[in-house]
Coordinates of C-alpha atoms in Angstrom, one line a residue:
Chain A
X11 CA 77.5 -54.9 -48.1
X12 CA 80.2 -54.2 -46.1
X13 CA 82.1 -57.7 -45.4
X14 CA 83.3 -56.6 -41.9
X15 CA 80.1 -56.3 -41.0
X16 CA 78.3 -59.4 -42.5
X17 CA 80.9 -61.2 -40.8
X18 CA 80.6 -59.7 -37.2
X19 CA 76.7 -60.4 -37.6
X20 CA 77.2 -63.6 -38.5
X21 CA 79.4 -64.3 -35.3
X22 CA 77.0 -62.9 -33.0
X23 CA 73.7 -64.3 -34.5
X24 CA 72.3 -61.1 -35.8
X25 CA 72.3 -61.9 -39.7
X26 CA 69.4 -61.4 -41.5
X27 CA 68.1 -63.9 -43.7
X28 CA 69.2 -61.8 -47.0
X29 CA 72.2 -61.0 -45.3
X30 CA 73.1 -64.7 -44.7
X31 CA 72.1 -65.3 -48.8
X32 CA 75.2 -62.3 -49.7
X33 CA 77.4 -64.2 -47.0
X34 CA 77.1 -67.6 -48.5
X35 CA 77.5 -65.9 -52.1
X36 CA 80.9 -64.8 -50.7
X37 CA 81.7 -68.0 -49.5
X38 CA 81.0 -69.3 -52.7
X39 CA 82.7 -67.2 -55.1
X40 CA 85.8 -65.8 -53.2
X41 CA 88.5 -68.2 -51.8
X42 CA 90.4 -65.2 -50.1
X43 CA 87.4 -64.1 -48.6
X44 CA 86.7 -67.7 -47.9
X45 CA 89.9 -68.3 -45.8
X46 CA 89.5 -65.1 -44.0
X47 CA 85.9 -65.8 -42.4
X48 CA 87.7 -69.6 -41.1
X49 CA 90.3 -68.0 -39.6
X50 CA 88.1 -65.2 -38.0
X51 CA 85.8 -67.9 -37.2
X52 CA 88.8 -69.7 -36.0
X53 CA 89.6 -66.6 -33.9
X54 CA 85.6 -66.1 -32.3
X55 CA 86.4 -69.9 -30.7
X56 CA 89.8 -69.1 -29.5
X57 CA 88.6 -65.8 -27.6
X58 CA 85.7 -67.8 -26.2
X59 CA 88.4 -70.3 -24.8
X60 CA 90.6 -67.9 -23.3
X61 CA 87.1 -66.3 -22.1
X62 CA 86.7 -69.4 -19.8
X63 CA 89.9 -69.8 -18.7
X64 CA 90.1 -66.6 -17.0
X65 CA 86.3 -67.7 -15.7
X66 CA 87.7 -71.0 -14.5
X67 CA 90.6 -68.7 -13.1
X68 CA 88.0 -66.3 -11.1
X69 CA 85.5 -68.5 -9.9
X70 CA 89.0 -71.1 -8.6
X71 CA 90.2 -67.3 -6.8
X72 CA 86.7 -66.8 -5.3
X73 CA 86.9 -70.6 -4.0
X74 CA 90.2 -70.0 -2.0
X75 CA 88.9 -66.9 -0.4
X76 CA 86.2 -68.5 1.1
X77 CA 88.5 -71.2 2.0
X78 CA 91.0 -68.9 3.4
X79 CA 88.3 -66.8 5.8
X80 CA 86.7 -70.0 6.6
X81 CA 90.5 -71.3 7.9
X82 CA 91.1 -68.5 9.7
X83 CA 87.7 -68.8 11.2
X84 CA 88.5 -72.1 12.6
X85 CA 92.6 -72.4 12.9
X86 CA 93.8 -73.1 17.0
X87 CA 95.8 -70.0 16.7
X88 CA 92.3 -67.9 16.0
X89 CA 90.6 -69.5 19.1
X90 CA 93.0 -68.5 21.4
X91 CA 91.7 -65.1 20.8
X92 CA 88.4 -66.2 19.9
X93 CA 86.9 -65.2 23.4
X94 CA 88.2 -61.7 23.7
X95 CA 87.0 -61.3 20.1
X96 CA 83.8 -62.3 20.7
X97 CA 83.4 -59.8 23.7
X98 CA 84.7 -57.3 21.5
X99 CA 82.1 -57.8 19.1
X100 CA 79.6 -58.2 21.2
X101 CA 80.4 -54.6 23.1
X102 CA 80.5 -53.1 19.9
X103 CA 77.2 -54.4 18.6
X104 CA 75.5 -53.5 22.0
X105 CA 77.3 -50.2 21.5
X106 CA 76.1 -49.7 17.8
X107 CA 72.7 -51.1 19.2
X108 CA 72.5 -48.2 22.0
X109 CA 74.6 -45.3 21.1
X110 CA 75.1 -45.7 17.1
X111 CA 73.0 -45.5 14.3
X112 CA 73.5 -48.4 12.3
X113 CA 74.9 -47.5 9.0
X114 CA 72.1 -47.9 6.1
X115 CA 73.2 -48.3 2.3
X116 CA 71.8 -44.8 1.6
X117 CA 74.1 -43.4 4.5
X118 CA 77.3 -44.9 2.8
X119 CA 76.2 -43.8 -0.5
X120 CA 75.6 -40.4 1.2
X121 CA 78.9 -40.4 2.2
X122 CA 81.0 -41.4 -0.8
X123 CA 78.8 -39.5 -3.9
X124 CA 80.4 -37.0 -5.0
X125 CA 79.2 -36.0 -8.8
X126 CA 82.2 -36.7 -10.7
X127 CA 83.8 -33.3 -11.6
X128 CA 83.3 -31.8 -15.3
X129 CA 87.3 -32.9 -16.6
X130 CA 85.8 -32.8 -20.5
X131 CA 85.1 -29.4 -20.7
X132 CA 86.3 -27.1 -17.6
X133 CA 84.3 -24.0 -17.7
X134 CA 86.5 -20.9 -16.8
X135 CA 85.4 -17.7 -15.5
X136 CA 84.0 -15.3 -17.9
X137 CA 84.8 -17.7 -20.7
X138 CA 81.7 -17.6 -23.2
X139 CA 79.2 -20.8 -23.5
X140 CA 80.0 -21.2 -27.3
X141 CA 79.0 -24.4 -28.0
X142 CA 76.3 -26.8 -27.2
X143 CA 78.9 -29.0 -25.8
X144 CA 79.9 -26.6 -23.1
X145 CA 76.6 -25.7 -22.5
X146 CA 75.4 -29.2 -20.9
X147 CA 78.9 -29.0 -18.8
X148 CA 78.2 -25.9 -18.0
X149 CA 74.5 -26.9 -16.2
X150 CA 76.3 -30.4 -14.7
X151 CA 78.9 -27.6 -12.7
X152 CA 75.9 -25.4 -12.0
X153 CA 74.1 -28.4 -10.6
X154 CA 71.0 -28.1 -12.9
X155 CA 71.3 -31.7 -13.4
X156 CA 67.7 -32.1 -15.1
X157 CA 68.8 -29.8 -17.2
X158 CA 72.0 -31.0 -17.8
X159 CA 70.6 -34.7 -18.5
X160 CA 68.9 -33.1 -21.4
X161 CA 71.8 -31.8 -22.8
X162 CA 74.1 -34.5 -22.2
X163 CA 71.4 -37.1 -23.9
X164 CA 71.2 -34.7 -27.1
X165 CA 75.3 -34.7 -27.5
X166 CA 75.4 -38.1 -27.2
X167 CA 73.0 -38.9 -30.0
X168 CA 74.7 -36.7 -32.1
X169 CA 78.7 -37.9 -31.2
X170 CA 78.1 -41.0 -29.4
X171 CA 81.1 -39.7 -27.5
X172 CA 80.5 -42.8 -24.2
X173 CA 81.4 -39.9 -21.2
X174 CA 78.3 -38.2 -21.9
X175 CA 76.8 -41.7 -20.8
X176 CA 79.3 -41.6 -17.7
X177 CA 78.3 -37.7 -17.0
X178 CA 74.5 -38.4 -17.1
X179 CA 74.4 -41.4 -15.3
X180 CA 76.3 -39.0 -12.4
X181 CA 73.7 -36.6 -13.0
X182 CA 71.0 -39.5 -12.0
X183 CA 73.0 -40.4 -9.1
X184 CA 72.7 -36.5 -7.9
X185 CA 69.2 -36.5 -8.6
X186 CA 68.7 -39.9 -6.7
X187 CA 67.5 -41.6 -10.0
X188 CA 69.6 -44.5 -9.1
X189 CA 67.9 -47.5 -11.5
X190 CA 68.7 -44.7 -14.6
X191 CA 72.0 -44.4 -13.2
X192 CA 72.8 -47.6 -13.5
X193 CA 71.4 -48.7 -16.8
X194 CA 73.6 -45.8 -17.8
X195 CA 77.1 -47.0 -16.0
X196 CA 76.4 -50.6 -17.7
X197 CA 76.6 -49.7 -20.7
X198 CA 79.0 -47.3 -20.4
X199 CA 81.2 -50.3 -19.2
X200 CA 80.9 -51.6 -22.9
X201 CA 83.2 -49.0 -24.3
X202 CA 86.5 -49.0 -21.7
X203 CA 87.4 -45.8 -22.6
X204 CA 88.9 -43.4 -19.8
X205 CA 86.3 -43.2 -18.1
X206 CA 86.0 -46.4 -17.0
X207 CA 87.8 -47.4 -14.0
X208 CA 85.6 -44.2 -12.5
X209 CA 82.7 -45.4 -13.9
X210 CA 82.8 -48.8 -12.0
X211 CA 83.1 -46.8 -8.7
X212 CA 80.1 -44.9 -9.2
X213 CA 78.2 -48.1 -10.8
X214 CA 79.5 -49.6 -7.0
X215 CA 77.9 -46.9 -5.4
X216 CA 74.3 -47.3 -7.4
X217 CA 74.6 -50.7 -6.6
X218 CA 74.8 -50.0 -3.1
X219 CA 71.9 -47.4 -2.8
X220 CA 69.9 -50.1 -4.6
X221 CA 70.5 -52.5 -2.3
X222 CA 72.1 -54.6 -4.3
X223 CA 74.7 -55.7 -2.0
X224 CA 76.1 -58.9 -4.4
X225 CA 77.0 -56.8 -6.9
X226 CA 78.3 -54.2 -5.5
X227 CA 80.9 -55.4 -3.0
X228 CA 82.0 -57.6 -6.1
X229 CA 82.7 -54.3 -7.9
X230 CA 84.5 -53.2 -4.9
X231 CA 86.5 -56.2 -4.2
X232 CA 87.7 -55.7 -7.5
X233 CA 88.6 -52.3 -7.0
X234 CA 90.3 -52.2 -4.2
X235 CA 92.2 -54.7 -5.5
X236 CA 93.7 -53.0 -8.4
X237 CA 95.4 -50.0 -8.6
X238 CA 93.2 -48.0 -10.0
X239 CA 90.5 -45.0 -9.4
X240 CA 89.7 -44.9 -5.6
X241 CA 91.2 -48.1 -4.5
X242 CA 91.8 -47.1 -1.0
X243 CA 88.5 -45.5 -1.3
X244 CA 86.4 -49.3 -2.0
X245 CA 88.6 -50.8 0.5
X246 CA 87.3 -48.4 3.1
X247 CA 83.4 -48.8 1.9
X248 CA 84.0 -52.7 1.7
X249 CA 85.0 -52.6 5.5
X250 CA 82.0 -50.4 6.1
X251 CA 79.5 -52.3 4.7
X252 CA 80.2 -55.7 6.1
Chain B
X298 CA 68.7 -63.6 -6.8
X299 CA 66.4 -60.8 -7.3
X300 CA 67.4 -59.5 -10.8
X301 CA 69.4 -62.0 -13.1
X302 CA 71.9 -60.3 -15.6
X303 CA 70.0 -60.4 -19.4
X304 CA 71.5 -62.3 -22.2
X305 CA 72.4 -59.1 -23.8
X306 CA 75.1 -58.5 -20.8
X307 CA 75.9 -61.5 -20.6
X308 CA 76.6 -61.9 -24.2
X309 CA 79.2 -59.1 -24.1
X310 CA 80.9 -61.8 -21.7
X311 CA 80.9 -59.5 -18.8
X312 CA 83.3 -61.1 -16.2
X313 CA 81.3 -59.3 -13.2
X314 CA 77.8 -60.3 -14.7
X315 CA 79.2 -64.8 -14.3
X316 CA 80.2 -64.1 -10.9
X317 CA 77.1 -62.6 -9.7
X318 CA 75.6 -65.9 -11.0
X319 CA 78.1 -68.0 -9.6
X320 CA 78.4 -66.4 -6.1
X321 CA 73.8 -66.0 -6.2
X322 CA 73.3 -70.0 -6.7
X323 CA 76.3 -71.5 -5.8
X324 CA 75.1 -72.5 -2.2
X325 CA 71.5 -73.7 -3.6
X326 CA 73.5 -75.9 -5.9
X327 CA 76.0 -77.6 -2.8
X328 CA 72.4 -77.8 -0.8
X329 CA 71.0 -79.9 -4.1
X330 CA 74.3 -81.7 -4.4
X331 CA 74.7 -82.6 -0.7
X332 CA 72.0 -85.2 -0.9
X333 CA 74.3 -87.3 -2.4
X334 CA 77.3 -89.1 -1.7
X335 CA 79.5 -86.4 -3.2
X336 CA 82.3 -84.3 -1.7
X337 CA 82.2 -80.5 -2.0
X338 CA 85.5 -80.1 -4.0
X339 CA 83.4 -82.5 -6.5
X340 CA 80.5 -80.7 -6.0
X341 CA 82.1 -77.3 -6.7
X342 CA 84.0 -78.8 -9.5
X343 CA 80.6 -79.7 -10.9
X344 CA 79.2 -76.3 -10.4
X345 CA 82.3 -74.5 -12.1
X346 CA 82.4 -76.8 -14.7
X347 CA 77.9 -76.1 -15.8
X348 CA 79.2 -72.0 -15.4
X349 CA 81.8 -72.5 -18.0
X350 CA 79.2 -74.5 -20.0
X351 CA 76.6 -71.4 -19.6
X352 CA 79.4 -69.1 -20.6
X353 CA 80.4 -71.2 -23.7
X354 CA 76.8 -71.8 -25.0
X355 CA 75.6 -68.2 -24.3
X356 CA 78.7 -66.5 -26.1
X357 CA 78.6 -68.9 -29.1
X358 CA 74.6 -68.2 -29.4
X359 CA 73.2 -71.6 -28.7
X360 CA 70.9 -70.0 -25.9
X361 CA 69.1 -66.8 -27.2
X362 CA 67.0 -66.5 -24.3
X363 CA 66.3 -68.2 -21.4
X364 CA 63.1 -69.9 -21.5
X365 CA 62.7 -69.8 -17.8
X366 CA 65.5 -68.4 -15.3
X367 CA 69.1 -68.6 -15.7
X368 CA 69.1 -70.5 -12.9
X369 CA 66.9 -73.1 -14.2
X370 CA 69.1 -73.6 -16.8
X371 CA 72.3 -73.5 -14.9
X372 CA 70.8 -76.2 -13.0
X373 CA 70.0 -78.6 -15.9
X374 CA 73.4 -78.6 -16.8
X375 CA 74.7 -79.2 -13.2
X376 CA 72.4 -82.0 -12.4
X377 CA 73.4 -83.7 -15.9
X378 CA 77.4 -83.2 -15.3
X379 CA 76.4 -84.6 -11.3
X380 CA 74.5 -87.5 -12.6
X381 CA 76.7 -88.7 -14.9
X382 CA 79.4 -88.6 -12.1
X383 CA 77.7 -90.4 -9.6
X384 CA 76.5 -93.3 -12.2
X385 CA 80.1 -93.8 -13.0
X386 CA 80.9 -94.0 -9.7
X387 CA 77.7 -96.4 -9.6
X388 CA 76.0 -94.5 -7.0
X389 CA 72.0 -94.5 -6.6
X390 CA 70.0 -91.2 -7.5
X391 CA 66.9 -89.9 -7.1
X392 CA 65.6 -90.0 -11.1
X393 CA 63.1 -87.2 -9.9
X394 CA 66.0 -85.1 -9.3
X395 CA 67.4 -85.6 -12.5
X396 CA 64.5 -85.2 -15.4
X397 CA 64.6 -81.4 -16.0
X398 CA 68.5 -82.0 -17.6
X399 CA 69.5 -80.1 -20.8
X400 CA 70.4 -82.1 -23.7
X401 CA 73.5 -83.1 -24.0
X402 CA 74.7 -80.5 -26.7
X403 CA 74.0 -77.6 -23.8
X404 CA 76.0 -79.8 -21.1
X405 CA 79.6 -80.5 -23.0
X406 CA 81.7 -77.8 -23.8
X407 CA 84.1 -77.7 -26.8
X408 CA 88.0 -78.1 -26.9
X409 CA 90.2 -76.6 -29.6
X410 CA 90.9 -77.9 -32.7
X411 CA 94.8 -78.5 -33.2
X412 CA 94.7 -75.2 -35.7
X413 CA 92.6 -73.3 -33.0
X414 CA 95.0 -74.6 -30.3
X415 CA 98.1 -72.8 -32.5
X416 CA 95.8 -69.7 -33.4
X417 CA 95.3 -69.1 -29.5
X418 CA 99.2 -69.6 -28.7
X419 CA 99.8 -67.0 -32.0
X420 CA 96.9 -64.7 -30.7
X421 CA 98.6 -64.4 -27.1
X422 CA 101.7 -63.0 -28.6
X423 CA 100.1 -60.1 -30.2
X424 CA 100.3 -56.7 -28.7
X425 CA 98.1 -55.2 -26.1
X426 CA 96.6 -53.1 -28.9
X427 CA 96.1 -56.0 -31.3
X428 CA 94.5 -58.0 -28.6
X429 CA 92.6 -55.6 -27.3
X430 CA 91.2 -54.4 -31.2
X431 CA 90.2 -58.5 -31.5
X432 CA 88.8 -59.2 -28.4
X433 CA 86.5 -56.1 -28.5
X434 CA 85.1 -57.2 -32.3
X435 CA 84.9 -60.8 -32.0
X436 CA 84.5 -61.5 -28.4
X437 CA 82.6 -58.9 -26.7
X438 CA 80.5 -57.9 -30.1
X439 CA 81.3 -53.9 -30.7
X440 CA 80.8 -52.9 -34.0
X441 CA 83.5 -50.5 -35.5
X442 CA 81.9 -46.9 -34.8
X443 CA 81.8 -48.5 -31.4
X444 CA 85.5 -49.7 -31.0
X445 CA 86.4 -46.2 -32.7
X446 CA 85.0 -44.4 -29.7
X447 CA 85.7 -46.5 -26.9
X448 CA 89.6 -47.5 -27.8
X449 CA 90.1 -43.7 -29.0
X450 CA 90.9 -44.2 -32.9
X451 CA 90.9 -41.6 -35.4
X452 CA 87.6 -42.8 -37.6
X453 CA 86.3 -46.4 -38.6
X454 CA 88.5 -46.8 -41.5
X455 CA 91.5 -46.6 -38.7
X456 CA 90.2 -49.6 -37.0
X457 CA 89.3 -51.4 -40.0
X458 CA 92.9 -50.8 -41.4
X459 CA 94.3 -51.6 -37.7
X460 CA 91.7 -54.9 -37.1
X461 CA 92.6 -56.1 -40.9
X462 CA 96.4 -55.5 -40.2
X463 CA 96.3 -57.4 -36.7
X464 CA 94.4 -60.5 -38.6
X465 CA 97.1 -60.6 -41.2
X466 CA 99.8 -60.8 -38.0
X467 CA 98.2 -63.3 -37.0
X468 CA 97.8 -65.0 -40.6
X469 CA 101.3 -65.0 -41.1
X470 CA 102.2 -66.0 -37.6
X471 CA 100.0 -69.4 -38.4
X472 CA 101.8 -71.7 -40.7
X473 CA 100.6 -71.1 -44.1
X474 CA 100.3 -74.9 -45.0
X475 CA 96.8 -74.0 -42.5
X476 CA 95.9 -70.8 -43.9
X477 CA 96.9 -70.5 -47.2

């Protein structure tokens, strides 16, 4: 049995009870083999470690936001402008009340969706459909998204290529299947390929249709804080939705 | 929290997945904690210390499901860490409050071994790509065909050649009186 793969089940608790047998065979009878499983095992520990430090790091960074809105909530210098704020706010909510329609979730998605244009394979006029491939691009551009689901689910079982997850998942979000959407976007997270800073935008958006307002302004925050796709873009929906 | 993340996600160690968590129960557990004469910094430390136990104890497999709700779980280790605080500091509690804790296995998490603690200091001086190859196959579980695909090699046996030449870097990087 391949030993890469006995040893990445046996890291991850997915060994079979045979498979465990030929691992401790290994064990047994090869001392190079041997000292490479410590030192991976060695290496499994280490990641978790550095794994929590960067939690430690991220939930310590969460705490001093909160601490830093809640002191500007209640520093001198804000209450000396805490008055006209407040009659600010309060206009504006009478005025949102009375002459705006409150912003939903669905609005905001409304307003940000746009299906992620085909950059995989660009279709050009009068350029023959020649390949299955091109074909499910072809119905995502045409906006047969049905259609285009179909395809996309057939090329990925055959090249596991992880845009075609990214593509349908947009084809969902046309359709308004949001829930497919995002079981799509998760696990298109898994692979980080190029696709993936785009992908988190649109798995923002689901979030938000779904009401799922935790996750997705934590997506966001992230996102506008990096430099990445649509930065500006979650900073401007962030503002919105709170 | 309406929907709790599954093991499977969280098992991959998704960063966004723990702070959902942290951020849905963290005011439930302050409410909990307040009874007692404990400050929030404590409180919090508490709390951020029982996440990095959940972490720890979900991505070296000793939870394979939740029995009940993440929550429930995350609590038994929180109440464990805040009881043992407060009865070092002599304090009375509620033992109602208290009997639901994990054992305490779940509640402690690990440290490094002096080998480990070199291995990590080695592993940080790798490059990006080497990192990234490692971290992919040990820590967030993709298989080869997988890491193939999503960090753009050539076939598997170009990340198998790339993975086994990363580990030796790291091999010889370690004194060889530990790995010999």
């Amino acid at each position: 049995m391949d030993r890469d793969l006995l040893i990445h089940k046996y890291l991850h608790q997915t060994l079979t009870n045979e498979e465990q047998m030929a691992l401790n065979e290994l064990l047994e009878s090869d001392p190079e083999f041997k000292a490479n499983f410590e030192l991976e095992k060695d290496l499994h520990t280490v990641l978790i470690d550095v794994g929590k430090e960067s939690l430690k790091q991220q939930f310590v960074d969460f705490e001093n936001q909160e601490q830093e809105q809640q002191f500007e909530k209640t520093s001198p210098s804000f209450l000396r402008y805490a008055i006209a704020a407040c009659l600010i706010i309060g206009l504006s909510i009478f005025a949102s009340k009375y002459f705006i329609n409150t912003t939903s979730t669905d609005d905001l998605f409304a307003e940000n969706f746009v299906a992620y244009r085909n950059i995989v394979l660009p279709i050009e006029r009068g350029e023959g459909i020649d390949s299955p491939e091109k074909e499910a691009f072809f119905k995502y551009e045409m906006k047969e998204y049905q259609a285009a689901i179909n395809a996309f689910e057939t090329e990925f079982s055959r090249t596991q290529q992880p845009y075609y997850l990214f593509y349908t998942a947009n084809a969902y979000l046309a359709l308004g299947d949001t829930k497919n959407a995002i079981t799509l976007l998760e696990k298109h997270q898994r692979f980080k390929d190029d696709f993936y800073e785009k992908s988190r935008w649109y798995l923002a958006l689901a979030y938000l249709k779904e009401k799922n307002q935790n996750k997705s302004v934590m997506l966001l925050e992230e996102i506008s804080a990096s430099d990445g796709y649509h930065h500006k873009e979650a900073s401007v929906l962030l503002n919105a939705i709170r | 929290m309406k929907n709790e993340p599954s093991i499977t996600t969280l098992r991959t160690g998704d960063s966004v997945a723990y702070q959902v968590i942290y951020e849905g129960y963290r005011d439930a557990f302050i409410a909990f904690a307040s009874k007692y004469d404990i400050d929030q910094d404590a409180i919090l430390d508490v709390y951020q210390e029982s996440m990095i136990a959940l972490y720890e104890n979900v991505m070296k497999g000793k939870v394979k499901d939740f029995s009940s709700t993440i929550k429930t779980y995350l609590f038994g280790i929180g109440k464990f860490k805040l009881y043992e605080q407060l009865r070092a500091q002599k304090k009375m509690v509620l033992v109602d409050d208290f009997n639901d804790q994990e054992t305490m296995e779940e509640v402690e998490t690990t440290a490094l071994t002096e080998r480990q603690k070199a291995l990590k200091q080695h592993f940080q001086k790798l490059g990006d790509r080497c990192r990234n190859i490692l971290e992919l196959f040990y820590l967030n579980g993709l298989k080869i065909k997988e890491i193939m695909i999503a960090a753009n090699y050539e076939n598997e046996n170009t990340v198998k050649a790339q993975k086994s030449r990363c580990l030796k870097q790291l091999k010889t990087m370690m004194n060889p009186q530990n790995y010999g």
